[in-house]
PDB file of C-alpha atoms and ligand atoms in Angstrom:
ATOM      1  CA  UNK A   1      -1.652   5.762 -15.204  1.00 92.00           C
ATOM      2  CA  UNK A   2       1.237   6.385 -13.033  1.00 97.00           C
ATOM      3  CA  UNK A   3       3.183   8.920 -14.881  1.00 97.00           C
ATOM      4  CA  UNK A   4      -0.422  11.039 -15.169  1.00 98.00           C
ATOM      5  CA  UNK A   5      -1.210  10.506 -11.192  1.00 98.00           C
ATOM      6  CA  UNK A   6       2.982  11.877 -10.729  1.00 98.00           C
ATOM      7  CA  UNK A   7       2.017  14.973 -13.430  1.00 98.00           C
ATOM      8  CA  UNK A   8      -1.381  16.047 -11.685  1.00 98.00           C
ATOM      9  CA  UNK A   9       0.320  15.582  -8.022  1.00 98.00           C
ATOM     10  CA  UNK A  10       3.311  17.306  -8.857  1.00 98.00           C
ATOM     11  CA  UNK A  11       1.183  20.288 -10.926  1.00 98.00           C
ATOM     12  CA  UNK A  12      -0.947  20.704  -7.617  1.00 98.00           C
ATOM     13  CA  UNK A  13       1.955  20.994  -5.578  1.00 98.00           C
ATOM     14  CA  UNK A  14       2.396  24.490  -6.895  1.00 97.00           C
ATOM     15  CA  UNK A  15      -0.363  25.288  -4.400  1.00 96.00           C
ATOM     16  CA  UNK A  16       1.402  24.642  -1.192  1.00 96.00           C
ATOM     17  CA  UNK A  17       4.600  25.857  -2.440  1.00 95.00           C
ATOM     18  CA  UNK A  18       3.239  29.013  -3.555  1.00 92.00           C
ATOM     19  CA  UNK A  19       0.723  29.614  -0.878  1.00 89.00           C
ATOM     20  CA  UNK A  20       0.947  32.321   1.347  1.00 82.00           C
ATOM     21  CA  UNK A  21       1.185  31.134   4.828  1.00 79.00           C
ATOM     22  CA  UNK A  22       0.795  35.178   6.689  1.00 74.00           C
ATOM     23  CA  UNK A  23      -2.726  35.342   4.930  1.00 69.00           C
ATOM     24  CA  UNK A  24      -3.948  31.950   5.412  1.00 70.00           C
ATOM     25  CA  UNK A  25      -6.654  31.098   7.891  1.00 70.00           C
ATOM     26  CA  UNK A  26      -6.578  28.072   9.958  1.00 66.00           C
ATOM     27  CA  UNK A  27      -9.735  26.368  11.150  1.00 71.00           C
ATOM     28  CA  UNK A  28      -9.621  23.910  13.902  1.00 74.00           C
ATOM     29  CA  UNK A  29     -11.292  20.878  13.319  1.00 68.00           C
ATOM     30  CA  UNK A  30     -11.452  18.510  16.037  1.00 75.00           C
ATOM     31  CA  UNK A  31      -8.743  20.157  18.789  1.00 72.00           C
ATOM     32  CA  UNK A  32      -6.739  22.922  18.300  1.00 74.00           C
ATOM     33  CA  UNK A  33      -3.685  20.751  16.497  1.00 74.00           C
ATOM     34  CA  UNK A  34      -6.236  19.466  14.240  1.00 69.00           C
ATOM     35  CA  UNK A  35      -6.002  21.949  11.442  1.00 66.00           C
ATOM     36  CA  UNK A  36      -7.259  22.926   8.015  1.00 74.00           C
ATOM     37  CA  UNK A  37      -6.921  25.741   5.719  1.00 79.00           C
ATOM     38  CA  UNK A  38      -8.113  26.965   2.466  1.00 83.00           C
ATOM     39  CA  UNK A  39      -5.265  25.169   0.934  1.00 90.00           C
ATOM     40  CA  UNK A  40      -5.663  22.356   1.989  1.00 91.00           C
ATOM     41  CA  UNK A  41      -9.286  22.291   0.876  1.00 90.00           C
ATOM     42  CA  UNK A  42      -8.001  23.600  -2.667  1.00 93.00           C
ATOM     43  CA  UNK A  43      -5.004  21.139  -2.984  1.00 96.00           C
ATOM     44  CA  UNK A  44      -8.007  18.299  -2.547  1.00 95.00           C
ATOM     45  CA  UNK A  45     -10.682  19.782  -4.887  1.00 94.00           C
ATOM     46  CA  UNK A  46      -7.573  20.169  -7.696  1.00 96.00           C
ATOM     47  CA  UNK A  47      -6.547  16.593  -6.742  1.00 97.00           C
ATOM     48  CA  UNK A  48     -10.467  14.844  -7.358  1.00 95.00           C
ATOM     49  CA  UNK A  49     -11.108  16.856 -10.303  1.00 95.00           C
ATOM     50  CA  UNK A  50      -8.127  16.371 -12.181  1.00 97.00           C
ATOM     51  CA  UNK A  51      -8.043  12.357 -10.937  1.00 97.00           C
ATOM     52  CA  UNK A  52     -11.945  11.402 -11.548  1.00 95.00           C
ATOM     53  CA  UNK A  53     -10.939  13.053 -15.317  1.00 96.00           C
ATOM     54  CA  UNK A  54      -8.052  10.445 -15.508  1.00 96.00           C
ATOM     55  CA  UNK A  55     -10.187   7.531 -13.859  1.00 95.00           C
ATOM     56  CA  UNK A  56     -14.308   8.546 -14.155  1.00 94.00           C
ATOM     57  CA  UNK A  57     -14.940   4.544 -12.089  1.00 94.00           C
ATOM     58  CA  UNK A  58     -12.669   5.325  -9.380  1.00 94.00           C
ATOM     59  CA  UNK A  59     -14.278   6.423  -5.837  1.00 93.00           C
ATOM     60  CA  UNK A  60     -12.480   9.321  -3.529  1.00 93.00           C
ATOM     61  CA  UNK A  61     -11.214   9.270   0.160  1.00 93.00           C
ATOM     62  CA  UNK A  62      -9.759  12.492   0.837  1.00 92.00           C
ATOM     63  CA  UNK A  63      -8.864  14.056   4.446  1.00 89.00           C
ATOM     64  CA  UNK A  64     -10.990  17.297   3.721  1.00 87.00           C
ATOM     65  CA  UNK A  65     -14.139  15.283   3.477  1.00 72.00           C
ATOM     66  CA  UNK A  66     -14.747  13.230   0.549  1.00 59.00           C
ATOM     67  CA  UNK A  67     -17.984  14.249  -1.148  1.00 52.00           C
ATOM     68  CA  UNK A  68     -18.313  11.480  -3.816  1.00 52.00           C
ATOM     69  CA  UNK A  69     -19.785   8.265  -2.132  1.00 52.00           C
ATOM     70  CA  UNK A  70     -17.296   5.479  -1.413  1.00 62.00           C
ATOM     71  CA  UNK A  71     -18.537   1.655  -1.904  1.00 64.00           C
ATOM     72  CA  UNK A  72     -16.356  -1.170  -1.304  1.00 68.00           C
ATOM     73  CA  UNK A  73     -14.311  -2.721  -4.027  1.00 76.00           C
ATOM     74  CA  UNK A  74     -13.592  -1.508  -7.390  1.00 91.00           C
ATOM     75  CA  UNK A  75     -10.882   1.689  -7.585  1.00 95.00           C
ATOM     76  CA  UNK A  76     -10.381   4.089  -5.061  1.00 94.00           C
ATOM     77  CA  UNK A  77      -7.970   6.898  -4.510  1.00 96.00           C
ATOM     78  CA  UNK A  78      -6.688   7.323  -1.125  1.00 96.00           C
ATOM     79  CA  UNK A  79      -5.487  11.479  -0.747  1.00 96.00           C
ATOM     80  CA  UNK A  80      -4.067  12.992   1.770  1.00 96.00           C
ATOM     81  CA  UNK A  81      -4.008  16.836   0.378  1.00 97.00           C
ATOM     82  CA  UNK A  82      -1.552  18.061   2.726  1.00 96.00           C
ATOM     83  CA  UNK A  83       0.080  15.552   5.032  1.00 97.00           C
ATOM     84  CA  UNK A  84       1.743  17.933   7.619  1.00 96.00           C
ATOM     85  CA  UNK A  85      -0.339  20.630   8.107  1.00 93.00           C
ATOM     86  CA  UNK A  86       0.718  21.955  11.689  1.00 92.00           C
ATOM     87  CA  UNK A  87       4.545  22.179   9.511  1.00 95.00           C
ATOM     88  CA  UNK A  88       2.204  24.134   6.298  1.00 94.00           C
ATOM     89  CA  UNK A  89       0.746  26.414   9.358  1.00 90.00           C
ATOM     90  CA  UNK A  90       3.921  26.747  10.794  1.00 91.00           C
ATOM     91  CA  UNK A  91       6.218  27.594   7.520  1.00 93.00           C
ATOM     92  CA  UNK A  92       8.299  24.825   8.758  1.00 95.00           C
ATOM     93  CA  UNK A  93       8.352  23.194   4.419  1.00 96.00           C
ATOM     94  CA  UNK A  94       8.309  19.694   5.674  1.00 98.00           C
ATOM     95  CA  UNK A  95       4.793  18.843   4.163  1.00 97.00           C
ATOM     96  CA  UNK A  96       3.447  16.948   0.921  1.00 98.00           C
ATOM     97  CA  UNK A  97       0.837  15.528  -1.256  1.00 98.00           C
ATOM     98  CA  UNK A  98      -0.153  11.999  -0.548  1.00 98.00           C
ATOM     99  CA  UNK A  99      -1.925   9.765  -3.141  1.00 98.00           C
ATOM    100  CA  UNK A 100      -2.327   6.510  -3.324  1.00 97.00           C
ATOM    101  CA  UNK A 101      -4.542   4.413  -5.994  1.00 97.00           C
ATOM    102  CA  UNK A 102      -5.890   1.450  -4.404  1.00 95.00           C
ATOM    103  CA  UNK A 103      -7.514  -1.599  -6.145  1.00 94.00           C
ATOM    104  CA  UNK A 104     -10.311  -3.420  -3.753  1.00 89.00           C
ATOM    105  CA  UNK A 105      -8.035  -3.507  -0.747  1.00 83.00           C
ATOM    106  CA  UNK A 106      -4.643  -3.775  -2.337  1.00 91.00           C
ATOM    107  CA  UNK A 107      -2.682  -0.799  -2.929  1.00 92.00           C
ATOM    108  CA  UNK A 108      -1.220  -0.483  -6.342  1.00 97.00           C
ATOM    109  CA  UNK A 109       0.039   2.921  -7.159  1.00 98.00           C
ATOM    110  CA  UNK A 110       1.570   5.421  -4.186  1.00 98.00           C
ATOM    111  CA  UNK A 111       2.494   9.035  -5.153  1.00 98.00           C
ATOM    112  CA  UNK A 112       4.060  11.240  -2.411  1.00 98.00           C
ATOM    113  CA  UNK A 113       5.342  14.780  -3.044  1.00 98.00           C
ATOM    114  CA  UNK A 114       6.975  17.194  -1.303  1.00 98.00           C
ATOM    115  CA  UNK A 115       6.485  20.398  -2.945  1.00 98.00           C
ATOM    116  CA  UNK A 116       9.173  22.345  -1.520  1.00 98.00           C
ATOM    117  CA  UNK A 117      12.188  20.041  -2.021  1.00 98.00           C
ATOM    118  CA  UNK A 118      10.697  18.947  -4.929  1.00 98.00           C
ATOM    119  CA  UNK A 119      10.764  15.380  -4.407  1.00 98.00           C
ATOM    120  CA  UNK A 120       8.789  13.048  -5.731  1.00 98.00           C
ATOM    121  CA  UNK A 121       8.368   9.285  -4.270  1.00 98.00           C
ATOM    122  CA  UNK A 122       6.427   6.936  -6.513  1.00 98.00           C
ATOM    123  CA  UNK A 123       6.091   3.075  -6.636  1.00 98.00           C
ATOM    124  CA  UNK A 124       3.734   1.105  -8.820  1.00 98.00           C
ATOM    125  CA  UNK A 125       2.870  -2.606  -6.860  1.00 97.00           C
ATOM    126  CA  UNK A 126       5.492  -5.116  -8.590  1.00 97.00           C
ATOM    127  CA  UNK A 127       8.002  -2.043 -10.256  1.00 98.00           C
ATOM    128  CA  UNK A 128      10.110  -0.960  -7.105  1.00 98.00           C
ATOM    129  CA  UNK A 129      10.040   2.371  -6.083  1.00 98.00           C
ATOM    130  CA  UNK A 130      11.451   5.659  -7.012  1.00 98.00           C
ATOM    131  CA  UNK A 131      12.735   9.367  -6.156  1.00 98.00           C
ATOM    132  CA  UNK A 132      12.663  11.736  -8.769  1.00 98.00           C
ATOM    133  CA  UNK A 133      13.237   9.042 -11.403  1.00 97.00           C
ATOM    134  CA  UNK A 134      16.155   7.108  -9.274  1.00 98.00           C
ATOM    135  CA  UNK A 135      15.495   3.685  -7.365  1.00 98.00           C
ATOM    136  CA  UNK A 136      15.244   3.535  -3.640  1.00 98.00           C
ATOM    137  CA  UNK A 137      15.650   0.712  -1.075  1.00 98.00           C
ATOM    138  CA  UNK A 138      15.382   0.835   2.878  1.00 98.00           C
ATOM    139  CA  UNK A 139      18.797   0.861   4.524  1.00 98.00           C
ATOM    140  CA  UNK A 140      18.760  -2.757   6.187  1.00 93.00           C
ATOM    141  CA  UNK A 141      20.133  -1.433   9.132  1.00 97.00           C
ATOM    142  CA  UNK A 142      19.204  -2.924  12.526  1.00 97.00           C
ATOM    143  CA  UNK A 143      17.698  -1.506  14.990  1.00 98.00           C
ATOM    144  CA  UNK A 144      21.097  -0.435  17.285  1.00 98.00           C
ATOM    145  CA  UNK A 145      22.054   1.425  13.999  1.00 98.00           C
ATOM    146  CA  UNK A 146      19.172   2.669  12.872  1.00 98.00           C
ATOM    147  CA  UNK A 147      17.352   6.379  13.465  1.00 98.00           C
ATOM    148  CA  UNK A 148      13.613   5.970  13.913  1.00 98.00           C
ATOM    149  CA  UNK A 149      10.938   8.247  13.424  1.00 98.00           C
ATOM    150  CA  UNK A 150       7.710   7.985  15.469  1.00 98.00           C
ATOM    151  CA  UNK A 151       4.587  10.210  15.652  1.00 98.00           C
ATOM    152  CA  UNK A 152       2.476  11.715  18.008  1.00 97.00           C
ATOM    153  CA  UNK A 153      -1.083  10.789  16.956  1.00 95.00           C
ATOM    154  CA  UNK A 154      -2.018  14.384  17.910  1.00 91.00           C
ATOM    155  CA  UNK A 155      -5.379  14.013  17.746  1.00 89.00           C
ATOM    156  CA  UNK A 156      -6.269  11.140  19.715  1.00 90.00           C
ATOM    157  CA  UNK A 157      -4.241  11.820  23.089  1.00 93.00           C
ATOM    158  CA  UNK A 158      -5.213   8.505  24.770  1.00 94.00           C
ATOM    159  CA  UNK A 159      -2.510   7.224  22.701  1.00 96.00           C
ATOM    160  CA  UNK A 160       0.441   9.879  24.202  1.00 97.00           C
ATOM    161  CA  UNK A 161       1.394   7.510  27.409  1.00 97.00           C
ATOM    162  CA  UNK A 162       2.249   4.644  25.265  1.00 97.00           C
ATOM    163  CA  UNK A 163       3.463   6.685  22.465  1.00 98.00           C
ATOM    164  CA  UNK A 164       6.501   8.390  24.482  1.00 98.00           C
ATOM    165  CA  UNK A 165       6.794   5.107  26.759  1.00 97.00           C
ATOM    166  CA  UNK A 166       7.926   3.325  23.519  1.00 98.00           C
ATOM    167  CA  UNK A 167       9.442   6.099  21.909  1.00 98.00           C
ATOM    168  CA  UNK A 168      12.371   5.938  25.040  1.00 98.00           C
ATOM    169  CA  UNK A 169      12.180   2.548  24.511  1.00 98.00           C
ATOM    170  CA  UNK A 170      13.100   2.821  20.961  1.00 98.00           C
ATOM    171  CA  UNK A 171      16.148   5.334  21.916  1.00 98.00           C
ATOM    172  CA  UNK A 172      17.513   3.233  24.345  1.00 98.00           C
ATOM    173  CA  UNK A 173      17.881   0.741  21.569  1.00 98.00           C
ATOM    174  CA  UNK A 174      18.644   2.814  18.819  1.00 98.00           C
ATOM    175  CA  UNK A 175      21.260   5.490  17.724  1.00 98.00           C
ATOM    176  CA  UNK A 176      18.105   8.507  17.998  1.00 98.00           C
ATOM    177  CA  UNK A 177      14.616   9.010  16.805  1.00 98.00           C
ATOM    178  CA  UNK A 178      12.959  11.593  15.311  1.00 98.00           C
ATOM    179  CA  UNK A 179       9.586  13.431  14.753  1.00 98.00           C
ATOM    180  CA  UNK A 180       8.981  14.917  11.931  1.00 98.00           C
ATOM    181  CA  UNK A 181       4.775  15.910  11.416  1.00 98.00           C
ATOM    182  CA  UNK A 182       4.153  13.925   8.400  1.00 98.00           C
ATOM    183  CA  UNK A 183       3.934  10.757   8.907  1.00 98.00           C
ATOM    184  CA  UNK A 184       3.604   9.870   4.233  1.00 98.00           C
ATOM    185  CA  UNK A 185       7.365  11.258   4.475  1.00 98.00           C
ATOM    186  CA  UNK A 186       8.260   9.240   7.590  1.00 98.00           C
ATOM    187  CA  UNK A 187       7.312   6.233   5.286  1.00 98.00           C
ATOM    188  CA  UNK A 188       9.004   7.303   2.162  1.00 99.00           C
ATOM    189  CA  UNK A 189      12.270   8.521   3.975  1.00 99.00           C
ATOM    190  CA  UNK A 190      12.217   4.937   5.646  1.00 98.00           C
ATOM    191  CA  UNK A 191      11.305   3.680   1.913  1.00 98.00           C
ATOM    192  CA  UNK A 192      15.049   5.368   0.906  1.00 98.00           C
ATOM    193  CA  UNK A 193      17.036   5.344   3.824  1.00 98.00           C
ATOM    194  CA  UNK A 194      17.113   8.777   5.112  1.00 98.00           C
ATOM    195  CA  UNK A 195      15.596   6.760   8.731  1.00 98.00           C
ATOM    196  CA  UNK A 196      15.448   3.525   9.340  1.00 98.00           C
ATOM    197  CA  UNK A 197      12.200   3.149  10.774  1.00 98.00           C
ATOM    198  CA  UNK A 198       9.111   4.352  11.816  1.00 98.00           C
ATOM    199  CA  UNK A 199       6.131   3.716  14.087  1.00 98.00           C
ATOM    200  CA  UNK A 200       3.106   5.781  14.991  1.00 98.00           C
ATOM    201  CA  UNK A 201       0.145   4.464  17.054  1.00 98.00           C
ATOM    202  CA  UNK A 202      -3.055   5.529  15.452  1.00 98.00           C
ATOM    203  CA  UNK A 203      -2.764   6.572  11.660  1.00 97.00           C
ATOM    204  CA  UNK A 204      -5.557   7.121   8.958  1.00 95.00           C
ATOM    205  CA  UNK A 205      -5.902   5.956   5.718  1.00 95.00           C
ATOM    206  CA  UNK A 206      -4.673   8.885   4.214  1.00 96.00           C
ATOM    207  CA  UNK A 207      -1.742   9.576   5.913  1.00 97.00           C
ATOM    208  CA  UNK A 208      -0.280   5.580   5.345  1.00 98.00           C
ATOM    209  CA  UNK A 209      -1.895   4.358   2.294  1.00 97.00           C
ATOM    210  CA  UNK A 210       0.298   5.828  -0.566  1.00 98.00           C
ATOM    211  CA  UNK A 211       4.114   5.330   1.714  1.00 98.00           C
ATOM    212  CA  UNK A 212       3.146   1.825   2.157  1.00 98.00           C
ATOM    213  CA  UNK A 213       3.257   1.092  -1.677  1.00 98.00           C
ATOM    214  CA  UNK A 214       6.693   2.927  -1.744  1.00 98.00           C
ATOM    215  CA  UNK A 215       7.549   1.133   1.351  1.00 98.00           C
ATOM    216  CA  UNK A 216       6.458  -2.492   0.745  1.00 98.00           C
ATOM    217  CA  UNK A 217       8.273  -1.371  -2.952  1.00 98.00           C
ATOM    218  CA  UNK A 218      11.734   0.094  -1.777  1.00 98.00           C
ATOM    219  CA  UNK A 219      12.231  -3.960   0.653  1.00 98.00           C
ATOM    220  CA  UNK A 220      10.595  -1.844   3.810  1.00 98.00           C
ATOM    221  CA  UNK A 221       8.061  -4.036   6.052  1.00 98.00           C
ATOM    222  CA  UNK A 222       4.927  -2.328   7.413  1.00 98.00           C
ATOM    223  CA  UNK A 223       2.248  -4.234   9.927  1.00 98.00           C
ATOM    224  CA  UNK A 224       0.200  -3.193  12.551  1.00 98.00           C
ATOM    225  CA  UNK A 225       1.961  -2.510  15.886  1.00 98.00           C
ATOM    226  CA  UNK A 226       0.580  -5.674  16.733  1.00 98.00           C
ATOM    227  CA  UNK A 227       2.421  -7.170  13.070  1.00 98.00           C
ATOM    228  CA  UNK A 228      -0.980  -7.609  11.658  1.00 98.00           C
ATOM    229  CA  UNK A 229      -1.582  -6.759   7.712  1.00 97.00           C
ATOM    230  CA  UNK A 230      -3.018  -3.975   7.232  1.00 95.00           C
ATOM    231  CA  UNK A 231      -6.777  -2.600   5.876  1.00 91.00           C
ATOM    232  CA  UNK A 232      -6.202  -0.071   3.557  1.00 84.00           C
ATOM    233  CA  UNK A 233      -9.492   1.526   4.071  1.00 88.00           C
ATOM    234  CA  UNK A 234      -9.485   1.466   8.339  1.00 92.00           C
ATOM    235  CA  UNK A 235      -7.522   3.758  11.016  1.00 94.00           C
ATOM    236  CA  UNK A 236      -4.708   1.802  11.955  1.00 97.00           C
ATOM    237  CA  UNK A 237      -1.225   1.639  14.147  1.00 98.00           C
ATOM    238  CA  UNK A 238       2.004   1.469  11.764  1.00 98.00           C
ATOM    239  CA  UNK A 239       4.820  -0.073  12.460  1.00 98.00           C
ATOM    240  CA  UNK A 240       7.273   0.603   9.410  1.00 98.00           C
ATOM    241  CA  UNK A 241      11.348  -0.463   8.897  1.00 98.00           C
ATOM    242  CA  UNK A 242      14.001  -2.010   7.811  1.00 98.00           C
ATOM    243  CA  UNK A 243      13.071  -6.137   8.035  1.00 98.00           C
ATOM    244  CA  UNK A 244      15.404  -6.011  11.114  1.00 97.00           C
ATOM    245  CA  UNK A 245      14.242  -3.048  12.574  1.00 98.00           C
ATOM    246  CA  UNK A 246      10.787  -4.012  12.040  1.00 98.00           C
ATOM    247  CA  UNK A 247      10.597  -7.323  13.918  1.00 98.00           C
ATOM    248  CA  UNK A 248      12.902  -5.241  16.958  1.00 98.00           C
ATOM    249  CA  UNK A 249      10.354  -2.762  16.963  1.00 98.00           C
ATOM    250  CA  UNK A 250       7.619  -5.442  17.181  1.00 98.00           C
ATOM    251  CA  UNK A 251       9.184  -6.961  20.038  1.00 98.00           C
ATOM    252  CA  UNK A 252       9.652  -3.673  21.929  1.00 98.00           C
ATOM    253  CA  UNK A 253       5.824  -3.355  21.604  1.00 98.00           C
ATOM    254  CA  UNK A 254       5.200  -5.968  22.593  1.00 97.00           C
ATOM    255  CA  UNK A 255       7.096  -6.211  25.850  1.00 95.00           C
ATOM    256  CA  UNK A 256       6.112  -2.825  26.562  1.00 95.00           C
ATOM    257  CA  UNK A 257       2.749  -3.804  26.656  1.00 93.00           C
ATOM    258  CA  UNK A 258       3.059  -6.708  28.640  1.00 93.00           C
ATOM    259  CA  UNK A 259       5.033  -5.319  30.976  1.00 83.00           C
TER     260      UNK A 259
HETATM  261  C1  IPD B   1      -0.657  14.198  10.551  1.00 85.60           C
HETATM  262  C2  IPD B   1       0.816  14.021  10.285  1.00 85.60           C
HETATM  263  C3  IPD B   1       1.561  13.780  11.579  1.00 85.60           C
HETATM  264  C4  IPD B   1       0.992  12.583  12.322  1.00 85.60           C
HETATM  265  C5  IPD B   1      -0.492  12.721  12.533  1.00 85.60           C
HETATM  266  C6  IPD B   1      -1.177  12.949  11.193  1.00 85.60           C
HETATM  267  P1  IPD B   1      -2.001  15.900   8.979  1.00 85.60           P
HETATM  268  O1  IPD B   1      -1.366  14.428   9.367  1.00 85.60           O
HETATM  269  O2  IPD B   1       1.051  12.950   9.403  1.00 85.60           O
HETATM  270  O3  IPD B   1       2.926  13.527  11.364  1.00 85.60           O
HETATM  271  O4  IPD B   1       1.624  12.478  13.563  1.00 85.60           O
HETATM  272  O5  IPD B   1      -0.967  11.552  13.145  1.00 85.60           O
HETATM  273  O6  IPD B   1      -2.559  13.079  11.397  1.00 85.60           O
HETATM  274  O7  IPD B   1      -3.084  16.150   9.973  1.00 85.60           O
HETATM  275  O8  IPD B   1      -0.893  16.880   9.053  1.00 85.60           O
HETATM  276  O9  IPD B   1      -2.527  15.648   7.625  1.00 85.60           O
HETATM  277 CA1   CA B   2      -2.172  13.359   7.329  1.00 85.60          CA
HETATM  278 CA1   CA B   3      -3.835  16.469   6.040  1.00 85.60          CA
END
């Protein structure tokens, strides 16, 4: 199942790599940094056709709408179609495919591809997780050493006092952060040490459900802001790092919030 989710990802890639960005049109969905385009829109159709063929049972949560009905329980993919899409509008090739294949609540396949570096991040639940067909494991760096990545939550601005509060909290602490626009690669470059961590404080399903797997895989830790598990199908906060970031990160929350 995994090596046909990787083919069909990395197939449909071709679409964002080869797309061209002076003729696309952007619509704004709910503000105008909430975008979509005809790619993305094609990237998901692609994705739901060619993953209902490899999995007729399984029930579809896509960004772009999802128009098959989702229950709860039984198999569900989890797709993101492009995870970056202010970078896609922008030309700025820092975008990718997210998929993740979840089982009831519990994530069991992840899938993340970035079509224009061509990496692929993968992780099956129990197998460890992979680029391009080589293991990767989270730094282990703590939090003084580490480079964290945050995110905006762009689209829901009652977040943006604590966000940057925390985020000079976090560079006080640490050697630098950074923000990237998609937060699936902020996981999976956490997942194989490019950063160290990473924390953003509204997320949706499809932006954290596939890097989790590759996460939780590569010896990452991912909660809640609050260190809660988290619901695979709900909006949630991420807090994602090295096991010694992680709890810092926590604790930097937390005081910020209390204080
Ligand atoms: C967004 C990106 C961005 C994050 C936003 C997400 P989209 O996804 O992951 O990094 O800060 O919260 O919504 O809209 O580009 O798919
Ligand atoms: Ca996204
Ligand atoms: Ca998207």
């Amino acid at each position: 199942m995994l090596s046909e989710i990787m083919a069909i990802v990395r197939e449909t890639g071709k679409l964002i790599r080869n797309a061209d960005i002076s003729k696309a049109a952007f619509r704004q969905k709910t503000s105008k940094r909430d975008l979509c385009s005809a790619c993305d829109i094609e990237v998901q159709a692609q994705l739901f056709d060619r993953l209902a063929k490899l999995l007729p049972e399984a029930q579809f949560i896509g960004e772009e709408q999802s128009t098959r009905p989702t229950v709860n329980g039984g198999w569900c993919f989890i797709i993101d179609p492009i995870d970056g899409t202010a970078n896609f509008a922008h030309d700025y090739r820092h975008s990718c495919i997210s998929v993740a294949l979840v089982k009831d609540d519990t994530p069991v396949i992840g899938v993340v591809y970035n079509p224009y570096m061509d990496e692929l991040f993968y992780a099956e639940k129990g197998s460890g997780a992979y680029l391009n067909g080589l293991p990767i494991h989270v730094s282990g760096l703590p939090l003084s050493d580490s480079i964290i990545a945050f995110g905006t939550s762009p689209y829901d601005l009652e977040y943006k006092r604590d966000t940057f509060a925390l985020a000079e909290k976090v560079f006080d602490k640490s050697l630098d952060i950074r923000r990237t626009g998609s937060a699936a690669l902020d996981l999976c470059y956490t997942a194989c040490g490019r950063v160290d961590g990473f924390f953003e404080l509204i997320l949706r399903p499809w932006d954290f459900a596939a890097g989790s797997v590759i996460l939780t895989e590569a010896g990452g830790v991912i909660t809640t802001m609050d260190g809660d598990p988290i619901a695979q199908k709900k909006d949630s906060s991420i807090c994602a790092a090295t096991p010694a970031a992680h709890a810092e990160l926590l604790e930097l929350y937390k005081a910020h919030k209390e204080g």
